[in-house]
Tab-separated table of C-alpha atoms in Angstrom:
chain	number	residue	atom	x	y	z
A	1	UNK	CA	123.262	84.787	78.703
A	2	UNK	CA	122.334	84.456	74.967
A	3	UNK	CA	119.489	85.290	72.995
A	4	UNK	CA	117.645	82.051	73.275
A	5	UNK	CA	117.568	82.075	76.990
A	6	UNK	CA	117.243	85.976	77.530
A	7	UNK	CA	113.998	85.514	75.086
A	8	UNK	CA	112.240	83.123	77.475
A	9	UNK	CA	112.940	85.629	80.574
A	10	UNK	CA	111.398	88.684	78.583
A	11	UNK	CA	107.857	88.285	80.540
A	12	UNK	CA	109.518	87.632	83.865
A	13	UNK	CA	111.676	90.079	83.489
A	14	UNK	CA	108.933	93.045	82.589
A	15	UNK	CA	106.781	91.720	85.183
A	16	UNK	CA	109.581	92.389	87.880
A	17	UNK	CA	109.205	88.573	88.786
A	18	UNK	CA	113.127	87.861	88.062
A	19	UNK	CA	115.290	87.838	90.807
A	20	UNK	CA	117.935	90.485	90.871
A	21	UNK	CA	121.048	88.545	89.391
A	22	UNK	CA	118.905	87.230	86.137
A	23	UNK	CA	117.988	90.581	85.664
A	24	UNK	CA	121.318	91.821	85.780
A	25	UNK	CA	122.036	89.301	83.338
A	26	UNK	CA	119.299	89.693	80.961
A	27	UNK	CA	119.642	93.866	81.230
A	28	UNK	CA	123.433	93.209	80.018
A	29	UNK	CA	122.424	91.101	77.628
A	30	UNK	CA	119.536	92.452	75.709
A	31	UNK	CA	121.372	96.330	75.821
A	32	UNK	CA	123.974	94.737	73.240
A	33	UNK	CA	121.319	93.091	71.402
A	34	UNK	CA	118.857	94.592	68.790
A	35	UNK	CA	116.374	91.567	68.358
A	36	UNK	CA	115.742	91.279	72.298
A	37	UNK	CA	115.580	95.149	72.760
A	38	UNK	CA	112.795	95.068	69.899
A	39	UNK	CA	110.988	92.565	71.441
A	40	UNK	CA	110.820	94.192	74.543
A	41	UNK	CA	109.889	97.100	73.261
A	42	UNK	CA	106.931	95.140	71.550
A	43	UNK	CA	105.873	93.523	74.247
A	44	UNK	CA	106.076	97.360	76.415
A	45	UNK	CA	103.758	98.628	73.585
A	46	UNK	CA	101.640	95.960	73.524
A	47	UNK	CA	101.280	96.098	77.498
A	48	UNK	CA	100.532	99.752	77.909
A	49	UNK	CA	98.088	99.144	74.505
A	50	UNK	CA	96.136	96.433	76.757
A	51	UNK	CA	96.210	98.960	79.928
A	52	UNK	CA	94.608	101.780	77.683
A	53	UNK	CA	92.334	100.090	75.851
A	54	UNK	CA	90.743	96.682	77.599
A	55	UNK	CA	89.057	98.032	80.600
A	56	UNK	CA	85.329	97.495	80.461
A	57	UNK	CA	84.073	99.928	83.350
A	58	UNK	CA	81.101	98.774	85.047
A	59	UNK	CA	77.615	100.206	83.630
A	60	UNK	CA	76.463	102.830	85.949
A	61	UNK	CA	73.596	101.042	88.430
A	62	UNK	CA	75.519	97.733	88.670
A	63	UNK	CA	76.903	98.851	92.039
A	64	UNK	CA	73.028	100.631	93.336
A	65	UNK	CA	71.732	97.079	92.263
A	66	UNK	CA	74.056	94.781	93.923
A	67	UNK	CA	73.407	96.955	97.342
A	68	UNK	CA	69.741	96.595	97.055
A	69	UNK	CA	70.163	92.668	96.155
A	70	UNK	CA	71.923	92.291	99.800
A	71	UNK	CA	68.732	93.605	101.683
A	72	UNK	CA	68.434	96.229	103.917
A	73	UNK	CA	70.999	97.060	106.155
A	74	UNK	CA	70.254	95.981	109.853
A	75	UNK	CA	68.965	98.547	112.412
A	76	UNK	CA	68.871	100.753	110.064
A	77	UNK	CA	66.282	103.001	110.091
A	78	UNK	CA	67.788	107.437	108.308
A	79	UNK	CA	68.887	107.950	105.175
A	80	UNK	CA	72.592	107.495	103.682
A	81	UNK	CA	75.585	110.154	103.239
A	82	UNK	CA	74.295	112.676	101.013
A	83	UNK	CA	70.825	112.597	102.117
A	84	UNK	CA	69.552	109.808	99.966
A	85	UNK	CA	68.236	106.960	101.108
A	86	UNK	CA	69.725	104.030	99.122
A	87	UNK	CA	72.191	104.300	95.946
A	88	UNK	CA	74.821	107.138	95.696
A	89	UNK	CA	74.316	111.130	94.597
A	90	UNK	CA	74.186	111.999	91.080
A	91	UNK	CA	77.677	113.386	90.930
A	92	UNK	CA	79.220	109.516	91.277
A	93	UNK	CA	78.241	109.059	88.325
A	94	UNK	CA	79.903	111.767	86.641
A	95	UNK	CA	83.146	110.072	87.599
A	96	UNK	CA	85.343	107.456	86.013
A	97	UNK	CA	84.689	104.105	88.127
A	98	UNK	CA	88.274	103.637	89.384
A	99	UNK	CA	87.555	107.276	91.245
A	100	UNK	CA	84.533	106.071	91.747
A	101	UNK	CA	85.282	103.357	93.733
A	102	UNK	CA	87.516	105.661	96.106
A	103	UNK	CA	84.643	107.967	96.132
A	104	UNK	CA	82.453	105.259	97.643
A	105	UNK	CA	84.852	104.027	99.708
A	106	UNK	CA	85.361	107.924	101.144
A	107	UNK	CA	81.533	108.243	101.278
A	108	UNK	CA	81.695	105.034	103.660
A	109	UNK	CA	84.214	106.293	105.333
A	110	UNK	CA	82.512	109.615	106.575
A	111	UNK	CA	79.248	107.464	106.808
A	112	UNK	CA	80.259	105.083	109.250
A	113	UNK	CA	82.396	107.821	111.190
A	114	UNK	CA	85.870	106.071	110.460
A	115	UNK	CA	85.086	102.860	112.515
A	116	UNK	CA	85.919	100.689	111.294
A	117	UNK	CA	86.229	97.028	112.479
A	118	UNK	CA	89.539	96.522	111.301
A	119	UNK	CA	90.981	99.091	112.802
A	120	UNK	CA	91.261	100.337	116.361
A	121	UNK	CA	91.647	103.882	117.434
A	122	UNK	CA	95.439	103.580	118.671
A	123	UNK	CA	97.224	107.079	117.412
A	124	UNK	CA	98.833	104.845	114.844
A	125	UNK	CA	95.355	103.829	113.788
A	126	UNK	CA	94.193	107.408	113.365
A	127	UNK	CA	97.201	108.017	111.549
A	128	UNK	CA	96.927	105.161	109.283
A	129	UNK	CA	92.998	106.578	109.027
A	130	UNK	CA	94.020	109.988	108.025
A	131	UNK	CA	96.700	108.697	105.705
A	132	UNK	CA	94.260	106.411	103.664
A	133	UNK	CA	91.772	109.252	103.771
A	134	UNK	CA	94.329	111.945	102.685
A	135	UNK	CA	95.075	109.034	99.309
A	136	UNK	CA	91.494	109.038	98.574
A	137	UNK	CA	90.869	112.745	98.380
A	138	UNK	CA	94.005	113.091	96.531
A	139	UNK	CA	92.359	111.132	93.500
A	140	UNK	CA	89.230	113.042	93.785
A	141	UNK	CA	88.888	116.194	91.030
A	142	UNK	CA	92.137	117.766	90.515
A	143	UNK	CA	94.209	117.170	93.872
A	144	UNK	CA	96.594	115.108	93.320
A	145	UNK	CA	99.576	117.216	92.243
A	146	UNK	CA	100.980	120.513	93.161
A	147	UNK	CA	103.689	120.442	90.924
A	148	UNK	CA	103.097	117.764	87.841
A	149	UNK	CA	106.164	116.673	86.866
A	150	UNK	CA	108.214	113.360	86.104
A	151	UNK	CA	111.625	114.769	87.249
A	152	UNK	CA	112.694	114.330	90.584
A	153	UNK	CA	114.941	117.511	90.216
A	154	UNK	CA	111.549	119.592	89.526
A	155	UNK	CA	109.563	118.412	92.432
A	156	UNK	CA	112.473	118.596	95.065
A	157	UNK	CA	113.130	121.975	94.939
A	158	UNK	CA	109.003	122.830	95.163
A	159	UNK	CA	109.408	122.074	98.471
A	160	UNK	CA	111.965	124.602	99.305
A	161	UNK	CA	110.232	127.354	101.583
A	162	UNK	CA	106.879	125.099	101.829
A	163	UNK	CA	107.920	123.025	104.368
A	164	UNK	CA	110.688	122.941	106.748
A	165	UNK	CA	112.313	119.799	105.541
A	166	UNK	CA	113.564	118.582	102.399
A	167	UNK	CA	112.006	115.255	101.374
A	168	UNK	CA	114.008	112.811	99.119
A	169	UNK	CA	112.288	112.380	95.709
A	170	UNK	CA	113.715	108.961	94.640
A	171	UNK	CA	113.861	108.282	90.599
A	172	UNK	CA	112.092	104.573	90.727
A	173	UNK	CA	111.139	104.408	87.254
A	174	UNK	CA	113.459	101.951	86.512
A	175	UNK	CA	111.200	99.628	88.614
A	176	UNK	CA	107.941	100.731	86.813
A	177	UNK	CA	107.050	103.462	89.170
A	178	UNK	CA	107.066	106.614	87.558
A	179	UNK	CA	106.772	110.256	89.473
A	180	UNK	CA	103.738	112.202	88.630
A	181	UNK	CA	104.421	114.879	90.930
A	182	UNK	CA	104.261	115.755	94.548
A	183	UNK	CA	102.056	118.200	96.650
A	184	UNK	CA	102.063	119.990	99.608
A	185	UNK	CA	99.655	118.099	101.880
A	186	UNK	CA	98.252	117.714	105.615
A	187	UNK	CA	97.933	114.814	107.849
A	188	UNK	CA	96.713	115.326	111.493
A	189	UNK	CA	96.965	118.825	110.992
A	190	UNK	CA	100.439	118.666	110.575
A	191	UNK	CA	102.097	119.893	106.584
A	192	UNK	CA	103.691	116.936	105.052
A	193	UNK	CA	105.653	116.161	101.677
A	194	UNK	CA	103.140	113.913	99.283
A	195	UNK	CA	105.216	112.137	96.448
A	196	UNK	CA	103.343	110.890	93.636
A	197	UNK	CA	104.038	107.827	91.647
A	198	UNK	CA	102.180	105.706	89.150
A	199	UNK	CA	102.799	102.039	88.425
A	200	UNK	CA	100.402	100.637	85.375
A	201	UNK	CA	96.547	102.325	86.367
A	202	UNK	CA	98.010	102.497	90.131
A	203	UNK	CA	98.426	105.872	91.808
A	204	UNK	CA	101.093	105.340	94.819
A	205	UNK	CA	100.877	107.957	97.442
A	206	UNK	CA	103.995	108.402	99.393
A	207	UNK	CA	103.669	110.926	102.416
A	208	UNK	CA	106.525	111.930	104.383
A	209	UNK	CA	106.941	114.272	107.682
A	210	UNK	CA	109.731	114.564	110.519
A	211	UNK	CA	109.439	112.081	113.504
A	212	UNK	CA	111.416	111.360	116.380
A	213	UNK	CA	111.085	107.248	116.936
A	214	UNK	CA	111.963	105.065	114.749
A	215	UNK	CA	109.961	101.679	113.731
A	216	UNK	CA	110.330	98.667	111.641
A	217	UNK	CA	107.955	98.510	108.251
A	218	UNK	CA	104.700	97.741	108.958
A	219	UNK	CA	102.262	96.575	106.405
A	220	UNK	CA	98.201	97.136	106.697
A	221	UNK	CA	95.139	96.301	104.447
A	222	UNK	CA	92.155	98.513	104.980
A	223	UNK	CA	88.896	98.785	102.275
A	224	UNK	CA	91.201	96.898	99.582
A	225	UNK	CA	93.790	99.486	100.163
A	226	UNK	CA	97.634	98.714	101.299
A	227	UNK	CA	99.129	100.775	103.530
A	228	UNK	CA	103.253	100.506	104.753
A	229	UNK	CA	104.641	102.663	107.093
A	230	UNK	CA	108.450	102.834	108.690
A	231	UNK	CA	110.103	105.732	110.658
A	232	UNK	CA	113.415	106.168	110.371
A	233	UNK	CA	116.323	108.336	110.674
A	234	UNK	CA	113.998	111.469	112.005
A	235	UNK	CA	111.221	111.119	109.685
A	236	UNK	CA	107.874	108.682	108.948
A	237	UNK	CA	106.907	107.388	105.716
A	238	UNK	CA	103.549	106.443	104.611
A	239	UNK	CA	103.012	104.592	101.742
A	240	UNK	CA	99.656	103.959	100.377
A	241	UNK	CA	97.955	102.682	97.431
A	242	UNK	CA	95.490	99.914	95.732
A	243	UNK	CA	98.634	98.334	94.465
A	244	UNK	CA	98.953	94.801	95.252
A	245	UNK	CA	100.844	94.520	98.548
A	246	UNK	CA	103.680	92.312	96.849
A	247	UNK	CA	104.380	95.237	94.591
A	248	UNK	CA	103.872	98.036	96.777
A	249	UNK	CA	106.443	96.364	99.605
A	250	UNK	CA	108.756	96.584	96.485
A	251	UNK	CA	108.289	100.179	96.138
A	252	UNK	CA	108.485	100.806	99.958
A	253	UNK	CA	111.609	98.638	100.019
A	254	UNK	CA	113.341	101.059	96.675
A	255	UNK	CA	112.202	104.085	99.265
A	256	UNK	CA	113.910	102.969	102.451
A	257	UNK	CA	117.407	101.842	100.161
A	258	UNK	CA	117.214	105.439	98.864
A	259	UNK	CA	116.375	107.773	101.643
A	260	UNK	CA	118.659	105.321	103.807
A	261	UNK	CA	116.123	104.552	106.154
A	262	UNK	CA	116.567	100.900	105.291
A	263	UNK	CA	116.606	98.418	108.004
A	264	UNK	CA	117.316	95.126	106.479
B	1	UNK	CA	74.223	85.568	111.050
B	2	UNK	CA	73.284	88.761	109.782
B	3	UNK	CA	74.001	91.796	111.277
B	4	UNK	CA	75.002	95.164	110.737
B	5	UNK	CA	78.503	95.134	111.744
B	6	UNK	CA	79.000	92.847	109.075
B	7	UNK	CA	77.003	94.261	106.545
B	8	UNK	CA	78.940	97.502	107.048
B	9	UNK	CA	82.342	95.463	106.409
B	10	UNK	CA	80.910	93.759	103.467
B	11	UNK	CA	80.349	97.166	102.033
B	12	UNK	CA	83.620	98.669	103.310
B	13	UNK	CA	85.723	95.362	102.307
B	14	UNK	CA	84.356	93.361	98.744
B	15	UNK	CA	82.045	95.966	97.068
B	16	UNK	CA	84.938	98.200	95.812
B	17	UNK	CA	86.312	95.733	94.442
B	18	UNK	CA	83.224	96.054	91.444
B	19	UNK	CA	85.247	97.568	88.691
B	20	UNK	CA	88.022	94.381	88.729
B	21	UNK	CA	85.009	91.762	89.293
B	22	UNK	CA	83.066	93.134	86.287
B	23	UNK	CA	86.160	93.697	84.122
B	24	UNK	CA	87.035	89.886	84.765
B	25	UNK	CA	83.808	89.137	84.177
B	26	UNK	CA	83.155	90.835	80.937
B	27	UNK	CA	86.494	89.153	79.486
B	28	UNK	CA	85.661	85.821	80.671
B	29	UNK	CA	82.407	85.579	79.210
B	30	UNK	CA	82.341	88.361	76.868
B	31	UNK	CA	78.642	89.739	76.354
B	32	UNK	CA	77.925	92.575	78.935
B	33	UNK	CA	74.780	91.496	79.900
B	34	UNK	CA	76.002	88.046	81.456
B	35	UNK	CA	78.989	89.829	82.859
B	36	UNK	CA	76.588	92.099	84.790
B	37	UNK	CA	74.534	88.793	86.025
B	38	UNK	CA	77.466	87.037	86.865
B	39	UNK	CA	78.461	89.731	88.926
B	40	UNK	CA	75.246	90.046	90.592
B	41	UNK	CA	75.031	86.480	91.366
B	42	UNK	CA	78.740	86.526	92.358
B	43	UNK	CA	78.577	88.850	95.119
B	44	UNK	CA	75.058	87.241	96.068
B	45	UNK	CA	77.328	84.568	96.773
B	46	UNK	CA	80.461	86.393	98.322
B	47	UNK	CA	77.902	88.246	100.929
B	48	UNK	CA	76.357	84.965	101.578
B	49	UNK	CA	79.630	82.906	102.223
B	50	UNK	CA	81.303	86.343	104.123
B	51	UNK	CA	81.742	84.281	107.062
B	52	UNK	CA	84.470	82.289	105.376
B	53	UNK	CA	86.174	85.335	104.667
B	54	UNK	CA	89.106	85.007	107.198
B	55	UNK	CA	90.716	88.352	106.306
B	56	UNK	CA	93.945	88.724	103.604
B	57	UNK	CA	93.214	89.796	100.007
B	58	UNK	CA	89.415	90.513	99.759
B	59	UNK	CA	89.942	91.296	95.764
B	60	UNK	CA	91.400	87.996	94.998
B	61	UNK	CA	88.830	85.910	97.629
B	62	UNK	CA	85.818	88.260	95.432
B	63	UNK	CA	87.537	87.560	91.841
B	64	UNK	CA	87.939	83.342	92.911
B	65	UNK	CA	83.876	83.598	93.530
B	66	UNK	CA	83.236	85.273	90.433
B	67	UNK	CA	85.666	83.397	88.229
B	68	UNK	CA	84.005	80.685	89.656
B	69	UNK	CA	80.659	81.677	88.431
B	70	UNK	CA	81.776	82.634	85.120
B	71	UNK	CA	83.648	79.306	84.144
B	72	UNK	CA	80.513	77.505	85.415
B	73	UNK	CA	78.258	79.791	83.219
B	74	UNK	CA	80.589	78.682	79.985
B	75	UNK	CA	80.634	75.249	81.166
B	76	UNK	CA	76.973	75.246	80.830
B	77	UNK	CA	76.388	76.938	77.221
B	78	UNK	CA	77.322	74.684	73.931
B	79	UNK	CA	80.588	74.984	72.693
B	80	UNK	CA	81.066	78.520	71.077
B	81	UNK	CA	83.141	79.771	73.627
B	82	UNK	CA	84.631	76.844	75.366
B	83	UNK	CA	88.714	76.891	75.923
B	84	UNK	CA	90.033	76.260	72.632
B	85	UNK	CA	93.876	74.841	72.238
B	86	UNK	CA	95.871	77.159	70.969
B	87	UNK	CA	97.365	75.892	67.628
B	88	UNK	CA	101.009	76.081	68.130
B	89	UNK	CA	102.064	74.908	64.502
B	90	UNK	CA	100.098	77.522	62.596
B	91	UNK	CA	101.215	80.183	64.948
B	92	UNK	CA	105.081	79.791	65.494
B	93	UNK	CA	107.114	83.080	65.076
B	94	UNK	CA	108.414	83.680	61.675
B	95	UNK	CA	111.540	86.258	60.774
B	96	UNK	CA	111.435	89.306	62.060
B	97	UNK	CA	109.355	91.708	60.735
B	98	UNK	CA	110.738	94.657	58.161
B	99	UNK	CA	108.864	97.066	60.395
B	100	UNK	CA	109.460	97.325	63.862
B	101	UNK	CA	106.335	95.648	65.593
B	102	UNK	CA	106.483	98.054	68.409
B	103	UNK	CA	105.900	101.049	65.901
B	104	UNK	CA	103.103	98.808	64.236
B	105	UNK	CA	101.614	97.850	67.783
B	106	UNK	CA	101.831	102.157	68.549
B	107	UNK	CA	98.947	102.380	65.979
B	108	UNK	CA	96.419	99.984	67.453
B	109	UNK	CA	93.168	101.630	68.958
B	110	UNK	CA	91.117	100.226	71.514
B	111	UNK	CA	88.699	98.446	69.149
B	112	UNK	CA	91.237	96.504	67.459
B	113	UNK	CA	93.037	95.489	70.621
B	114	UNK	CA	89.743	94.560	72.302
B	115	UNK	CA	88.862	92.528	69.157
B	116	UNK	CA	92.124	90.704	69.094
B	117	UNK	CA	92.083	89.958	72.572
B	118	UNK	CA	88.672	88.602	72.185
B	119	UNK	CA	89.945	85.966	70.122
B	120	UNK	CA	92.400	84.228	72.243
B	121	UNK	CA	91.202	81.290	74.563
B	122	UNK	CA	89.746	82.441	77.468
B	123	UNK	CA	92.685	80.983	79.864
B	124	UNK	CA	95.008	83.326	77.674
B	125	UNK	CA	92.514	85.685	78.001
B	126	UNK	CA	92.164	86.063	81.917
B	127	UNK	CA	96.100	85.471	82.016
B	128	UNK	CA	96.483	88.781	80.180
B	129	UNK	CA	93.534	90.197	82.282
B	130	UNK	CA	94.850	89.417	85.495
B	131	UNK	CA	98.273	90.592	84.991
B	132	UNK	CA	97.855	93.720	82.694
B	133	UNK	CA	94.394	95.083	84.280
B	134	UNK	CA	94.551	93.578	88.088
B	135	UNK	CA	98.492	93.861	88.152
B	136	UNK	CA	97.913	90.575	90.076
B	137	UNK	CA	101.493	88.799	90.485
B	138	UNK	CA	102.477	85.498	88.936
B	139	UNK	CA	102.004	83.937	92.554
B	140	UNK	CA	98.820	85.845	93.260
B	141	UNK	CA	97.615	84.824	89.912
B	142	UNK	CA	98.717	81.464	90.573
B	143	UNK	CA	96.333	81.309	93.656
B	144	UNK	CA	93.843	82.913	92.441
B	145	UNK	CA	93.264	80.391	89.333
B	146	UNK	CA	94.485	77.254	90.963
B	147	UNK	CA	97.621	76.722	88.572
B	148	UNK	CA	101.204	76.179	89.690
B	149	UNK	CA	103.337	79.695	88.885
B	150	UNK	CA	105.013	77.636	86.067
B	151	UNK	CA	101.773	77.336	84.262
B	152	UNK	CA	101.063	80.964	84.721
B	153	UNK	CA	104.011	82.011	83.294
B	154	UNK	CA	104.056	80.022	79.953
B	155	UNK	CA	100.367	81.097	79.941
B	156	UNK	CA	100.621	84.463	79.821
B	157	UNK	CA	103.933	84.543	77.781
B	158	UNK	CA	101.721	82.604	74.763
B	159	UNK	CA	98.757	84.816	75.380
B	160	UNK	CA	100.958	87.983	74.964
B	161	UNK	CA	102.570	86.068	72.042
B	162	UNK	CA	99.231	85.585	70.080
B	163	UNK	CA	97.898	89.051	71.241
B	164	UNK	CA	100.935	90.543	69.455
B	165	UNK	CA	100.670	88.148	66.357
B	166	UNK	CA	97.158	88.786	65.800
B	167	UNK	CA	96.976	92.542	66.341
B	168	UNK	CA	100.349	92.600	63.882
B	169	UNK	CA	97.925	90.696	61.459
B	170	UNK	CA	95.256	92.890	62.149
B	171	UNK	CA	97.179	95.939	61.677
B	172	UNK	CA	99.374	95.128	58.790
B	173	UNK	CA	95.792	93.822	56.570
B	174	UNK	CA	94.625	97.799	57.183
B	175	UNK	CA	98.015	99.539	56.584
B	176	UNK	CA	97.604	100.967	53.898
B	177	UNK	CA	100.557	100.701	50.750
């Protein structure tokens, strides 16, 4: 691959949209080409600047205006969660809008008793609900990680003595998923390992715990979040994020390959 | 059909995408008050048309409505912010800069970045917002904007190049000797 061709592929490469063969050819070329390396660096800097600087948060009160404009909720005579007849508790205004979205969904979850018309109450459905709850709660306040570290060699041993299994902590930084750390958490009362990754501004929670049966990867969408889960080799893995399904599936595939739990 | 279940489903599925809706509207129409009005309008339309939502990506479904509202609004207004053809001739890449561009770009502050992005034609801005801020894939952007994937790719590539050039121009003007 020469420079001219490489430069036409640089965007697709950074966006993770280039097929494997071209990706390898591109990387092989760019690692030996100072011009392309410099362009890559500049483009990466530009992209992260955009992500840091360009997001306009919705003004406070817009959400309330929108809910009010939808009219009264049919059949509702009692105040919403938090004891207010409409709108959100004052504490919600102190969160950034990204966290507010998570908090909004979580409060709705609790207010409607988790009975989403989208999901049944099968055992899997209940675990799915708990995993999403877990994800949302982890993003509020200070509960994202117990051990903050981008180094798998720090995070993995941290779980020793805290769990009776050793979670794999893959390094997926080459694919754009940076490790943010790990935490000990609970799903349906059993302890689980939670590994937190970040892609751009999205948080991806990977929860795993011992599980005897095997199952193929399954994708669900709920409340605007994507969940993928599967079980193999004595463990079950749940991946949850507001990241789009395509990239989340990419993440899940990488995890499966790394843990040797790929069935593809 | 008004029903409690339908209302709850709408609130669970669609309302959480307000941040994405507002951000997109803001970048398309630029003025915060206009963005707010358009997002409200879009949400009303989305709610009334909720029967037309048949599952799948609720964010894209909502953003399509937001987008339509914004582009109708832009079309109604006088030429001021209409889609501008980017003058390729005036902006062909020159020789590599003396200072690594990445280093200069690192210095860009929030204001410069926003100003530079605002200077781009609306379809370029949109490509950057959907890719970088919403993390949509090329296929998702193509579906949302109704453009072929190839167009999305070239639009995004040009948008980034233009953004980079505008930003570097601003930064090197402001740089002290």
